[in-house]
CSV table of N, CA, C and O in Angstrom, one decimal:
chain,number,residue,atom,x,y,z
A,1,GLU,N,-10.9,78.0,-77.8
A,1,GLU,CA,-11.3,77.5,-77.1
A,1,GLU,C,-12.6,76.7,-77.7
A,1,GLU,O,-12.4,75.1,-77.8
A,2,GLU,N,-13.5,77.2,-78.9
A,2,GLU,CA,-13.9,75.9,-79.3
A,2,GLU,C,-12.8,74.9,-80.0
A,2,GLU,O,-13.2,74.2,-80.4
A,3,GLU,N,-12.0,75.7,-80.9
A,3,GLU,CA,-10.7,75.1,-82.2
A,3,GLU,C,-10.7,73.5,-80.4
A,3,GLU,O,-10.0,72.4,-81.3
A,4,ALA,N,-10.0,73.9,-79.5
A,4,ALA,CA,-9.7,73.4,-79.1
A,4,ALA,C,-10.1,72.1,-78.5
A,4,ALA,O,-10.1,71.3,-78.6
A,5,LYS,N,-12.0,71.8,-78.5
A,5,LYS,CA,-12.8,70.8,-78.5
A,5,LYS,C,-12.1,70.4,-79.5
A,5,LYS,O,-13.1,69.1,-79.9
A,6,ARG,N,-13.3,71.3,-81.4
A,6,ARG,CA,-13.0,69.7,-81.9
A,6,ARG,C,-11.4,68.8,-82.3
A,6,ARG,O,-11.6,68.5,-82.4
A,7,VAL,N,-10.0,70.1,-82.4
A,7,VAL,CA,-8.8,69.0,-81.8
A,7,VAL,C,-9.2,68.2,-80.5
A,7,VAL,O,-8.7,67.2,-81.7
A,8,THR,N,-9.6,67.7,-79.5
A,8,THR,CA,-9.6,67.1,-78.6
A,8,THR,C,-10.6,66.4,-79.5
A,8,THR,O,-10.3,64.7,-79.3
A,9,SER,N,-11.9,66.2,-79.9
A,9,SER,CA,-12.2,65.2,-80.3
A,9,SER,C,-11.7,63.9,-81.4
A,9,SER,O,-11.9,63.2,-81.3
A,10,GLN,N,-11.1,65.4,-82.5
A,10,GLN,CA,-10.5,64.6,-83.1
A,10,GLN,C,-8.8,63.8,-83.2
A,10,GLN,O,-8.9,61.8,-83.2
A,11,ILE,N,-9.0,63.9,-81.2
A,11,ILE,CA,-7.3,63.0,-81.2
A,11,ILE,C,-7.5,62.0,-80.7
A,11,ILE,O,-7.6,61.1,-80.9
A,12,LYS,N,-9.4,62.0,-80.1
A,12,LYS,CA,-9.3,61.1,-79.5
A,12,LYS,C,-10.1,60.1,-80.9
A,12,LYS,O,-10.1,58.6,-80.3
A,13,ILE,N,-11.0,60.4,-81.6
A,13,ILE,CA,-11.3,59.8,-82.7
A,13,ILE,C,-10.0,58.8,-83.2
A,13,ILE,O,-10.1,57.4,-82.7
A,14,LEU,N,-8.8,59.3,-82.5
A,14,LEU,CA,-8.2,59.2,-83.5
A,14,LEU,C,-7.3,57.5,-82.6
A,14,LEU,O,-6.6,56.2,-83.3
A,15,ILE,N,-7.4,57.7,-81.1
A,15,ILE,CA,-6.7,56.8,-80.3
A,15,ILE,C,-7.7,55.4,-79.6
A,15,ILE,O,-6.8,54.8,-80.0
A,16,ARG,N,-9.1,55.7,-80.5
A,16,ARG,CA,-9.4,55.2,-79.5
A,16,ARG,C,-9.3,53.2,-80.3
A,16,ARG,O,-9.5,52.6,-79.5
A,17,PRO,N,-9.3,53.5,-81.3
A,17,PRO,CA,-8.9,52.1,-81.4
A,17,PRO,C,-7.4,51.5,-80.6
A,17,PRO,O,-7.4,49.8,-81.1
A,18,MET,N,-7.0,52.1,-81.1
A,18,MET,CA,-5.7,52.5,-80.3
A,18,MET,C,-5.8,51.4,-78.2
A,18,MET,O,-4.8,50.2,-78.4
A,19,TYR,N,-6.6,51.2,-77.9
A,19,TYR,CA,-7.0,51.5,-76.6
A,19,TYR,C,-8.0,50.0,-76.5
A,19,TYR,O,-8.3,49.4,-76.2
A,20,SER,N,-9.0,50.2,-78.1
A,20,SER,CA,-10.5,49.1,-77.5
A,20,SER,C,-9.4,47.4,-78.7
A,20,SER,O,-10.1,47.0,-78.8
A,21,ASN,N,-8.1,48.3,-79.6
A,21,ASN,CA,-8.2,46.4,-80.1
A,21,ASN,C,-6.4,46.8,-79.8
A,21,ASN,O,-6.5,47.3,-80.8
A,22,PRO,N,-6.3,46.0,-78.8
A,22,PRO,CA,-4.8,45.9,-78.7
A,22,PRO,C,-4.1,45.2,-79.3
A,22,PRO,O,-4.6,44.5,-80.6
A,23,PRO,N,-2.6,45.1,-79.6
A,23,PRO,CA,-1.6,44.3,-81.1
A,23,PRO,C,-2.0,42.7,-81.0
A,23,PRO,O,-2.0,42.3,-79.9
A,24,ILE,N,-1.8,42.0,-81.7
A,24,ILE,CA,-1.9,40.7,-82.4
A,24,ILE,C,-0.7,40.4,-81.4
A,24,ILE,O,-0.5,39.1,-81.4
A,25,HIS,N,0.3,41.2,-81.4
A,25,HIS,CA,1.4,40.3,-81.7
A,25,HIS,C,1.8,39.6,-80.0
A,25,HIS,O,2.4,38.8,-79.7
A,26,GLY,N,1.3,40.1,-78.5
A,26,GLY,CA,1.2,39.5,-77.1
A,26,GLY,C,0.2,38.1,-77.7
A,26,GLY,O,1.0,37.1,-77.4
A,27,ALA,N,-1.0,38.1,-78.5
A,27,ALA,CA,-1.0,36.8,-78.6
A,27,ALA,C,-0.3,35.5,-79.1
A,27,ALA,O,-0.5,34.7,-79.7
A,28,ARG,N,0.7,36.3,-80.5
A,28,ARG,CA,0.6,35.6,-81.2
A,28,ARG,C,2.5,34.5,-80.1
A,28,ARG,O,2.6,33.4,-80.7
A,29,LEU,N,3.0,35.9,-80.1
A,29,LEU,CA,4.0,35.1,-79.1
A,29,LEU,C,2.8,34.1,-77.4
A,29,LEU,O,3.7,33.2,-77.6
A,30,VAL,N,2.2,34.4,-77.2
A,30,VAL,CA,1.7,33.0,-76.5
A,30,VAL,C,1.8,31.8,-77.2
A,30,VAL,O,1.3,31.0,-77.1
A,31,THR,N,0.8,32.0,-78.6
A,31,THR,CA,0.5,30.7,-79.1
A,31,THR,C,2.0,29.7,-79.8
A,31,THR,O,2.0,29.0,-79.4
A,32,GLU,N,2.5,31.2,-79.7
A,32,GLU,CA,4.3,30.4,-80.4
A,32,GLU,C,4.8,29.3,-79.4
A,32,GLU,O,5.4,28.1,-79.4
A,33,VAL,N,4.5,30.3,-77.8
A,33,VAL,CA,5.1,29.2,-76.9
A,33,VAL,C,4.0,28.1,-76.1
A,33,VAL,O,4.9,26.8,-76.1
A,34,LEU,N,2.9,27.9,-76.7
A,34,LEU,CA,2.1,27.5,-75.8
A,34,LEU,C,1.9,25.8,-76.6
A,34,LEU,O,1.6,24.8,-77.0
A,35,LYS,N,2.6,26.4,-78.7
A,35,LYS,CA,2.3,25.0,-79.1
A,35,LYS,C,4.2,24.6,-79.1
A,35,LYS,O,3.9,23.4,-79.9
A,36,ASP,N,5.4,25.2,-78.8
A,36,ASP,CA,6.0,24.3,-78.7
A,36,ASP,C,6.7,23.7,-77.1
A,36,ASP,O,6.1,24.6,-76.2
A,37,PRO,N,6.2,21.8,-76.9
A,37,PRO,CA,6.2,21.9,-76.2
A,37,PRO,C,7.6,21.9,-75.4
A,37,PRO,O,6.9,22.2,-73.5
A,38,ALA,N,9.2,22.1,-75.9
A,38,ALA,CA,10.7,22.8,-74.9
A,38,ALA,C,9.7,24.2,-74.1
A,38,ALA,O,10.0,24.4,-73.1
A,39,LEU,N,9.3,25.1,-75.2
A,39,LEU,CA,9.2,26.6,-74.8
A,39,LEU,C,7.5,26.3,-73.5
A,39,LEU,O,7.6,27.3,-72.8
A,40,LYS,N,6.7,25.7,-74.3
A,40,LYS,CA,5.6,25.3,-73.0
A,40,LYS,C,6.3,25.3,-71.3
A,40,LYS,O,5.7,25.2,-70.4
A,41,GLU,N,6.5,23.9,-71.6
A,41,GLU,CA,7.5,23.6,-70.5
A,41,GLU,C,8.6,24.8,-69.4
A,41,GLU,O,7.7,24.6,-67.8
A,42,GLN,N,9.8,25.0,-70.5
A,42,GLN,CA,10.2,26.4,-69.3
A,42,GLN,C,8.9,27.4,-68.9
A,42,GLN,O,9.2,27.7,-68.0
A,43,TRP,N,7.8,28.2,-69.0
A,43,TRP,CA,7.3,28.4,-68.8
A,43,TRP,C,5.8,28.3,-68.2
A,43,TRP,O,6.4,28.8,-67.0
A,44,LEU,N,5.9,26.6,-68.3
A,44,LEU,CA,5.0,26.4,-66.5
A,44,LEU,C,6.1,26.7,-66.0
A,44,LEU,O,6.4,27.0,-63.9
A,45,VAL,N,7.1,26.2,-66.0
A,45,VAL,CA,8.7,26.0,-64.6
A,45,VAL,C,9.3,27.9,-64.4
A,45,VAL,O,8.7,27.6,-62.5
A,46,GLU,N,8.7,28.6,-65.1
A,46,GLU,CA,9.4,30.3,-64.5
A,46,GLU,C,7.8,30.4,-64.6
A,46,GLU,O,7.8,31.5,-63.2
A,47,LEU,N,7.1,30.3,-64.6
A,47,LEU,CA,5.4,30.6,-64.2
A,47,LEU,C,5.5,29.5,-62.9
A,47,LEU,O,4.8,30.9,-61.7
A,48,LYS,N,5.6,28.7,-62.0
A,48,LYS,CA,5.5,28.1,-60.6
A,48,LYS,C,6.5,29.0,-59.8
A,48,LYS,O,6.5,29.0,-59.1
A,49,GLY,N,7.5,28.4,-60.3
A,49,GLY,CA,8.7,30.3,-59.7
A,49,GLY,C,8.2,30.9,-59.5
A,49,GLY,O,8.1,31.9,-58.3
A,50,MET,N,7.6,32.4,-60.1
A,50,MET,CA,6.9,33.1,-59.2
A,50,MET,C,5.8,33.1,-58.9
A,50,MET,O,5.5,34.1,-57.0
A,51,ALA,N,5.1,32.1,-59.2
A,51,ALA,CA,4.3,31.8,-58.0
A,51,ALA,C,4.9,31.6,-56.3
A,51,ALA,O,4.5,32.2,-55.7
A,52,ALA,N,5.8,30.8,-56.3
A,52,ALA,CA,6.3,30.4,-55.3
A,52,ALA,C,6.9,31.2,-54.4
A,52,ALA,O,7.3,31.7,-53.0
A,53,ARG,N,7.6,32.7,-55.8
A,53,ARG,CA,8.2,33.7,-54.7
A,53,ARG,C,6.9,34.3,-54.0
A,53,ARG,O,6.8,35.2,-53.2
A,54,ILE,N,5.9,35.0,-55.3
A,54,ILE,CA,4.8,35.2,-54.3
A,54,ILE,C,4.3,34.6,-52.6
A,54,ILE,O,3.8,35.4,-52.2
A,55,ASN,N,4.0,33.5,-53.2
A,55,ASN,CA,3.4,33.0,-51.8
A,55,ASN,C,4.9,32.8,-50.9
A,55,ASN,O,4.2,33.0,-49.7
A,56,GLY,N,5.8,32.6,-51.0
A,56,GLY,CA,6.5,33.2,-50.3
A,56,GLY,C,7.0,34.6,-49.9
A,56,GLY,O,7.3,34.7,-47.9
A,57,MET,N,6.8,35.6,-50.5
A,57,MET,CA,6.4,36.9,-50.0
A,57,MET,C,5.1,37.6,-48.3
A,57,MET,O,5.9,37.7,-48.3
A,58,ARG,N,4.4,36.6,-49.4
A,58,ARG,CA,3.4,36.8,-48.1
A,58,ARG,C,3.6,35.9,-46.4
A,58,ARG,O,2.7,36.6,-45.4
A,59,GLN,N,4.2,35.1,-46.8
A,59,GLN,CA,4.4,34.4,-45.3
A,59,GLN,C,5.5,35.3,-44.7
A,59,GLN,O,5.9,35.5,-44.0
A,60,ALA,N,6.5,36.0,-45.6
A,60,ALA,CA,7.3,36.8,-45.1
A,60,ALA,C,6.9,37.8,-44.3
A,60,ALA,O,7.5,38.4,-43.4
A,61,LEU,N,5.9,38.6,-44.6
A,61,LEU,CA,5.1,39.8,-44.5
A,61,LEU,C,4.7,39.2,-43.5
A,61,LEU,O,4.6,39.9,-41.6
A,62,VAL,N,3.6,37.9,-43.7
A,62,VAL,CA,3.0,37.8,-41.4
A,62,VAL,C,4.3,37.4,-41.1
A,62,VAL,O,4.0,37.6,-39.3
A,63,ASP,N,5.3,37.2,-41.4
A,63,ASP,CA,6.2,36.9,-40.3
A,63,ASP,C,7.4,37.7,-39.3
A,63,ASP,O,6.9,37.8,-38.3
A,64,GLU,N,7.0,38.4,-40.9
A,64,GLU,CA,7.6,39.8,-39.9
A,64,GLU,C,6.9,41.7,-39.1
A,64,GLU,O,7.3,41.2,-37.9
A,65,LEU,N,6.0,41.3,-39.6
A,65,LEU,CA,4.0,41.5,-38.7
A,65,LEU,C,4.5,41.0,-37.1
A,65,LEU,O,4.6,41.4,-36.5
A,66,ALA,N,4.5,39.4,-37.7
A,66,ALA,CA,5.0,39.3,-36.0
A,66,ALA,C,5.8,39.4,-35.7
A,66,ALA,O,6.3,39.7,-33.9
A,67,ALA,N,6.9,39.4,-36.9
A,67,ALA,CA,8.1,40.3,-35.5
A,67,ALA,C,8.3,41.6,-35.4
A,67,ALA,O,9.5,41.7,-33.8
A,68,ALA,N,8.0,41.6,-35.8
A,68,ALA,CA,7.5,43.9,-35.4
A,68,ALA,C,6.8,44.3,-33.6
A,68,ALA,O,6.9,44.8,-33.7
A,69,GLY,N,6.1,42.6,-34.0
A,69,GLY,CA,5.2,42.5,-32.6
A,69,GLY,C,4.5,42.9,-32.5
A,69,GLY,O,2.8,42.9,-31.8
A,70,SER,N,3.2,42.7,-33.8
A,70,SER,CA,1.8,42.3,-33.6
A,70,SER,C,1.5,41.6,-33.6
A,70,SER,O,2.1,39.8,-33.3
A,71,THR,N,-0.1,41.8,-32.5
A,71,THR,CA,-0.5,40.1,-32.7
A,71,THR,C,-1.6,40.3,-33.9
A,71,THR,O,-2.6,39.5,-32.9
A,72,ARG,N,-2.0,40.5,-34.0
A,72,ARG,CA,-2.7,40.8,-35.4
A,72,ARG,C,-2.9,39.3,-36.0
A,72,ARG,O,-1.8,38.8,-35.9
A,73,ASP,N,-4.1,39.1,-36.1
A,73,ASP,CA,-4.2,38.1,-37.3
A,73,ASP,C,-4.2,38.4,-38.5
A,73,ASP,O,-5.0,38.3,-39.1
A,74,TRP,N,-3.1,37.7,-39.1
A,74,TRP,CA,-2.5,38.1,-40.6
A,74,TRP,C,-2.4,36.9,-41.3
A,74,TRP,O,-2.9,37.4,-42.2
A,75,SER,N,-3.5,35.4,-40.7
A,75,SER,CA,-4.0,34.2,-42.6
A,75,SER,C,-4.1,35.1,-43.0
A,75,SER,O,-4.0,34.0,-43.9
A,76,HIS,N,-5.1,36.1,-42.6
A,76,HIS,CA,-6.0,36.7,-44.7
A,76,HIS,C,-4.8,36.9,-45.9
A,76,HIS,O,-5.8,36.5,-46.7
A,77,VAL,N,-3.2,37.2,-45.5
A,77,VAL,CA,-2.4,37.3,-45.8
A,77,VAL,C,-2.0,36.2,-47.1
A,77,VAL,O,-2.4,35.9,-47.5
A,78,THR,N,-2.1,34.9,-46.1
A,78,THR,CA,-1.3,33.8,-46.7
A,78,THR,C,-3.0,33.3,-46.7
A,78,THR,O,-2.2,32.6,-48.5
A,79,SER,N,-3.3,33.9,-46.9
A,79,SER,CA,-4.7,32.6,-47.5
A,79,SER,C,-5.6,33.3,-48.7
A,79,SER,O,-6.4,32.1,-49.2
A,80,GLN,N,-5.1,34.3,-48.6
A,80,GLN,CA,-4.9,34.8,-51.2
A,80,GLN,C,-4.4,34.7,-51.2
A,80,GLN,O,-3.3,33.8,-51.1
A,81,ILE,N,-5.2,34.7,-52.6
A,81,ILE,CA,-3.6,34.2,-53.7
A,81,ILE,C,-3.6,35.9,-54.8
A,81,ILE,O,-4.6,36.5,-55.1
A,82,GLY,N,-3.3,35.4,-55.9
A,82,GLY,CA,-2.6,36.7,-57.1
A,82,GLY,C,-0.9,37.2,-56.5
A,82,GLY,O,-1.3,37.3,-55.1
A,83,MET,N,-1.0,38.2,-57.4
A,83,MET,CA,-0.3,39.5,-57.1
A,83,MET,C,-0.7,40.5,-55.8
A,83,MET,O,0.3,40.9,-55.7
A,84,PHE,N,-1.6,40.4,-55.9
A,84,PHE,CA,-2.1,41.4,-55.1
A,84,PHE,C,-2.9,41.0,-53.3
A,84,PHE,O,-3.7,40.1,-53.2
A,85,CYS,N,-3.1,41.9,-52.5
A,85,CYS,CA,-3.6,41.2,-51.2
A,85,CYS,C,-3.8,42.0,-50.7
A,85,CYS,O,-3.9,43.7,-50.7
A,86,TYR,N,-5.7,41.8,-49.7
A,86,TYR,CA,-6.1,43.4,-49.5
A,86,TYR,C,-5.6,43.0,-47.8
A,86,TYR,O,-5.5,41.7,-47.3
A,87,THR,N,-5.0,44.2,-47.2
A,87,THR,CA,-3.8,44.3,-46.0
A,87,THR,C,-5.5,44.2,-44.8
A,87,THR,O,-5.0,43.7,-43.8
A,88,GLY,N,-6.7,44.7,-45.2
A,88,GLY,CA,-7.5,45.0,-44.1
A,88,GLY,C,-7.5,46.9,-43.6
A,88,GLY,O,-7.9,46.5,-42.5
A,89,LEU,N,-6.2,47.4,-44.4
A,89,LEU,CA,-6.2,48.5,-43.6
A,89,LEU,C,-7.1,49.5,-44.0
A,89,LEU,O,-7.5,49.3,-44.8
A,90,SER,N,-7.1,50.6,-42.8
A,90,SER,CA,-8.5,51.5,-43.4
A,90,SER,C,-7.3,52.5,-44.2
A,90,SER,O,-6.2,53.1,-45.1
A,91,LYS,N,-8.5,53.2,-45.3
A,91,LYS,CA,-7.6,54.5,-46.0
A,91,LYS,C,-7.1,55.4,-45.7
A,91,LYS,O,-6.3,55.9,-45.3
A,92,GLU,N,-7.6,55.5,-43.6
A,92,GLU,CA,-6.8,56.7,-42.8
A,92,GLU,C,-4.8,55.6,-42.7
A,92,GLU,O,-4.4,57.2,-42.8
A,93,GLN,N,-5.4,54.6,-42.5
A,93,GLN,CA,-4.0,53.9,-42.2
A,93,GLN,C,-2.8,53.7,-43.5
A,93,GLN,O,-2.3,54.1,-42.7
A,94,VAL,N,-4.0,53.9,-44.7
A,94,VAL,CA,-3.1,53.5,-45.4
A,94,VAL,C,-2.7,55.2,-45.4
A,94,VAL,O,-1.5,55.1,-46.2
A,95,THR,N,-2.7,56.1,-45.9
A,95,THR,CA,-2.3,58.2,-45.9
A,95,THR,C,-1.8,57.1,-44.3
A,95,THR,O,-0.8,58.6,-45.3
A,96,THR,N,-1.7,57.9,-43.5
A,96,THR,CA,-0.6,57.7,-43.0
A,96,THR,C,0.3,56.7,-42.9
A,96,THR,O,1.9,57.1,-42.8
A,97,LEU,N,0.6,55.8,-43.8
A,97,LEU,CA,2.1,54.6,-44.3
A,97,LEU,C,2.5,55.5,-45.4
A,97,LEU,O,3.3,55.4,-45.0
A,98,ARG,N,2.1,55.6,-46.1
A,98,ARG,CA,1.9,56.2,-47.0
A,98,ARG,C,2.9,58.1,-46.5
A,98,ARG,O,4.1,58.4,-46.9
A,99,GLU,N,2.1,59.1,-45.9
A,99,GLU,CA,2.5,60.2,-45.3
A,99,GLU,C,4.3,60.1,-44.7
A,99,GLU,O,4.8,60.5,-44.8
A,100,GLU,N,4.1,58.8,-43.3
A,100,GLU,CA,5.0,58.6,-42.5
A,100,GLU,C,5.8,57.3,-42.6
A,100,GLU,O,6.9,57.4,-42.1
A,101,HIS,N,5.2,57.0,-43.4
A,101,HIS,CA,7.1,55.5,-43.8
A,101,HIS,C,6.9,55.7,-46.2
A,101,HIS,O,7.6,54.6,-46.0
A,102,SER,N,6.3,56.5,-46.0
A,102,SER,CA,6.8,56.2,-47.3
A,102,SER,C,6.9,54.6,-48.5
A,102,SER,O,7.2,54.3,-49.5
A,103,ILE,N,5.0,54.1,-48.1
A,103,ILE,CA,4.7,53.0,-48.3
A,103,ILE,C,3.4,53.1,-49.2
A,103,ILE,O,2.9,53.7,-47.9
A,104,TYR,N,3.3,52.2,-49.8
A,104,TYR,CA,1.9,52.6,-51.1
A,104,TYR,C,1.5,51.3,-51.8
A,104,TYR,O,2.0,50.6,-51.5
A,105,MET,N,0.1,51.6,-51.5
A,105,MET,CA,-0.7,51.1,-51.2
A,105,MET,C,-2.1,51.8,-51.9
A,105,MET,O,-1.9,53.1,-51.4
A,106,THR,N,-3.0,50.9,-52.7
A,106,THR,CA,-4.6,51.4,-52.5
A,106,THR,C,-4.9,52.5,-51.2
A,106,THR,O,-5.0,51.4,-50.5
A,107,LEU,N,-5.7,52.8,-51.6
A,107,LEU,CA,-6.8,53.5,-50.5
A,107,LEU,C,-7.3,52.6,-49.6
A,107,LEU,O,-7.9,53.1,-48.2
A,108,ASP,N,-7.7,51.4,-50.8
A,108,ASP,CA,-8.8,49.9,-50.1
A,108,ASP,C,-7.2,49.4,-49.3
A,108,ASP,O,-8.4,48.1,-48.6
A,109,GLY,N,-6.7,49.4,-49.2
A,109,GLY,CA,-5.1,48.5,-48.1
A,109,GLY,C,-5.4,47.4,-49.4
A,109,GLY,O,-4.6,46.9,-48.6
A,110,ARG,N,-5.5,47.3,-50.9
A,110,ARG,CA,-4.7,46.6,-51.9
A,110,ARG,C,-3.2,47.2,-51.9
A,110,ARG,O,-2.6,47.8,-52.4
A,111,VAL,N,-2.2,45.6,-51.5
A,111,VAL,CA,-1.1,46.3,-51.9
A,111,VAL,C,0.0,44.9,-53.1
A,111,VAL,O,-1.0,43.9,-52.9
A,112,SER,N,1.2,45.5,-53.6
A,112,SER,CA,1.2,44.7,-54.6
A,112,SER,C,2.1,43.6,-54.0
A,112,SER,O,3.3,44.0,-53.1
A,113,VAL,N,2.3,42.4,-53.8
A,113,VAL,CA,3.3,41.3,-53.5
A,113,VAL,C,3.8,41.4,-54.0
A,113,VAL,O,4.9,41.2,-53.8
A,114,ALA,N,3.5,41.0,-55.2
A,114,ALA,CA,5.2,40.9,-56.8
A,114,ALA,C,5.7,42.1,-56.3
A,114,ALA,O,6.8,41.8,-56.1
A,115,GLY,N,5.5,43.5,-55.3
A,115,GLY,CA,6.2,44.3,-55.4
A,115,GLY,C,7.1,43.8,-54.2
A,115,GLY,O,8.2,44.8,-53.5
A,116,LEU,N,6.9,42.8,-53.0
A,116,LEU,CA,7.4,42.9,-51.4
A,116,LEU,C,8.8,42.5,-52.0
A,116,LEU,O,8.8,41.4,-52.9
A,117,THR,N,9.7,42.5,-51.9
A,117,THR,CA,11.1,41.7,-51.7
A,117,THR,C,11.8,41.6,-50.3
A,117,THR,O,12.3,42.2,-49.5
A,118,PRO,N,13.1,40.8,-50.5
A,118,PRO,CA,13.9,40.5,-49.1
A,118,PRO,C,14.2,41.7,-48.7
A,118,PRO,O,14.2,42.1,-47.4
A,119,ALA,N,14.1,43.4,-49.6
A,119,ALA,CA,15.2,44.0,-49.5
A,119,ALA,C,13.9,44.9,-48.5
A,119,ALA,O,14.9,45.7,-47.6
A,120,ASN,N,12.6,44.6,-49.3
A,120,ASN,CA,12.2,46.3,-48.6
A,120,ASN,C,11.2,45.3,-47.4
A,120,ASN,O,10.4,45.6,-46.7
A,121,ILE,N,10.8,43.8,-47.4
A,121,ILE,CA,10.0,42.7,-46.6
A,121,ILE,C,9.9,44.0,-45.1
A,121,ILE,O,9.0,44.1,-44.9
A,122,LYS,N,11.0,44.1,-44.3
A,122,LYS,CA,11.0,44.7,-42.7
A,122,LYS,C,10.7,46.1,-42.7
A,122,LYS,O,9.8,46.3,-42.1
A,123,LYS,N,10.2,46.9,-43.8
A,123,LYS,CA,10.7,48.1,-44.4
A,123,LYS,C,9.1,47.9,-43.9
A,123,LYS,O,8.4,48.9,-43.3
A,124,VAL,N,8.5,47.6,-44.7
A,124,VAL,CA,6.7,47.4,-44.9
A,124,VAL,C,6.2,46.9,-43.6
A,124,VAL,O,5.2,47.0,-43.3
A,125,ALA,N,6.5,45.6,-43.7
A,125,ALA,CA,6.2,45.4,-42.0
A,125,ALA,C,5.6,46.0,-40.6
A,125,ALA,O,4.9,46.0,-40.4
A,126,GLY,N,7.0,46.7,-41.3
A,126,GLY,CA,7.6,47.6,-39.5
A,126,GLY,C,6.5,48.6,-40.0
A,126,GLY,O,5.5,49.1,-38.8
A,127,GLY,N,6.0,49.8,-41.1
A,127,GLY,CA,5.5,50.5,-41.1
A,127,GLY,C,4.1,49.9,-41.0
A,127,GLY,O,3.1,50.5,-40.0
A,128,ILE,N,3.7,48.7,-41.7
A,128,ILE,CA,2.0,48.4,-41.5
A,128,ILE,C,2.0,47.9,-40.3
A,128,ILE,O,0.2,48.7,-39.4
A,129,HIS,N,2.9,47.4,-39.4
A,129,HIS,CA,2.8,47.5,-38.0
A,129,HIS,C,2.4,48.6,-37.4
A,129,HIS,O,1.1,48.9,-36.0
A,130,ALA,N,3.4,49.8,-37.5
A,130,ALA,CA,3.3,51.2,-36.7
A,130,ALA,C,2.1,51.9,-36.6
A,130,ALA,O,1.0,52.6,-35.8
A,131,VAL,N,1.4,51.3,-38.3
A,131,VAL,CA,-0.5,51.8,-37.6
A,131,VAL,C,-1.7,51.3,-37.5
A,131,VAL,O,-2.5,51.6,-37.8
A,132,THR,N,-1.2,50.2,-36.9
A,132,THR,CA,-1.9,49.2,-37.1
A,132,THR,C,-2.1,49.2,-35.4
A,132,THR,O,-2.7,48.2,-34.3
A,133,LYS,N,-0.8,49.5,-35.2
A,133,LYS,CA,-0.9,49.3,-33.3
A,133,LYS,C,-2.1,49.7,-31.9
A,133,LYS,O,-2.7,50.7,-32.3
């Protein structure tokens, strides 16, 4: 047991720099993209495309919730920005969603909007509606 503690301590010493000092290649890639006008323009187009897709999935979720019969106000879903969204679901509702519908999000009700697709949006909306009736 004492030897295991010593080995664990040494392993922690070895791995700490890997987490505390991320590799430089990501920063170098960003520099290359931003200093080249053509690459920067391509990146901006792709970035706008991703943002539009996420915003579209936010709207699709709200639309599908209404189609499922929800009468709740889901405007907070479309008023938020970013890749994640707070749904307003309780821990209990999230747990039911996970156990009964195999839909996963953090226990505070935060869902990955980037993970929503046209293929899964009806299932997600249906599950959310089922736990919020």
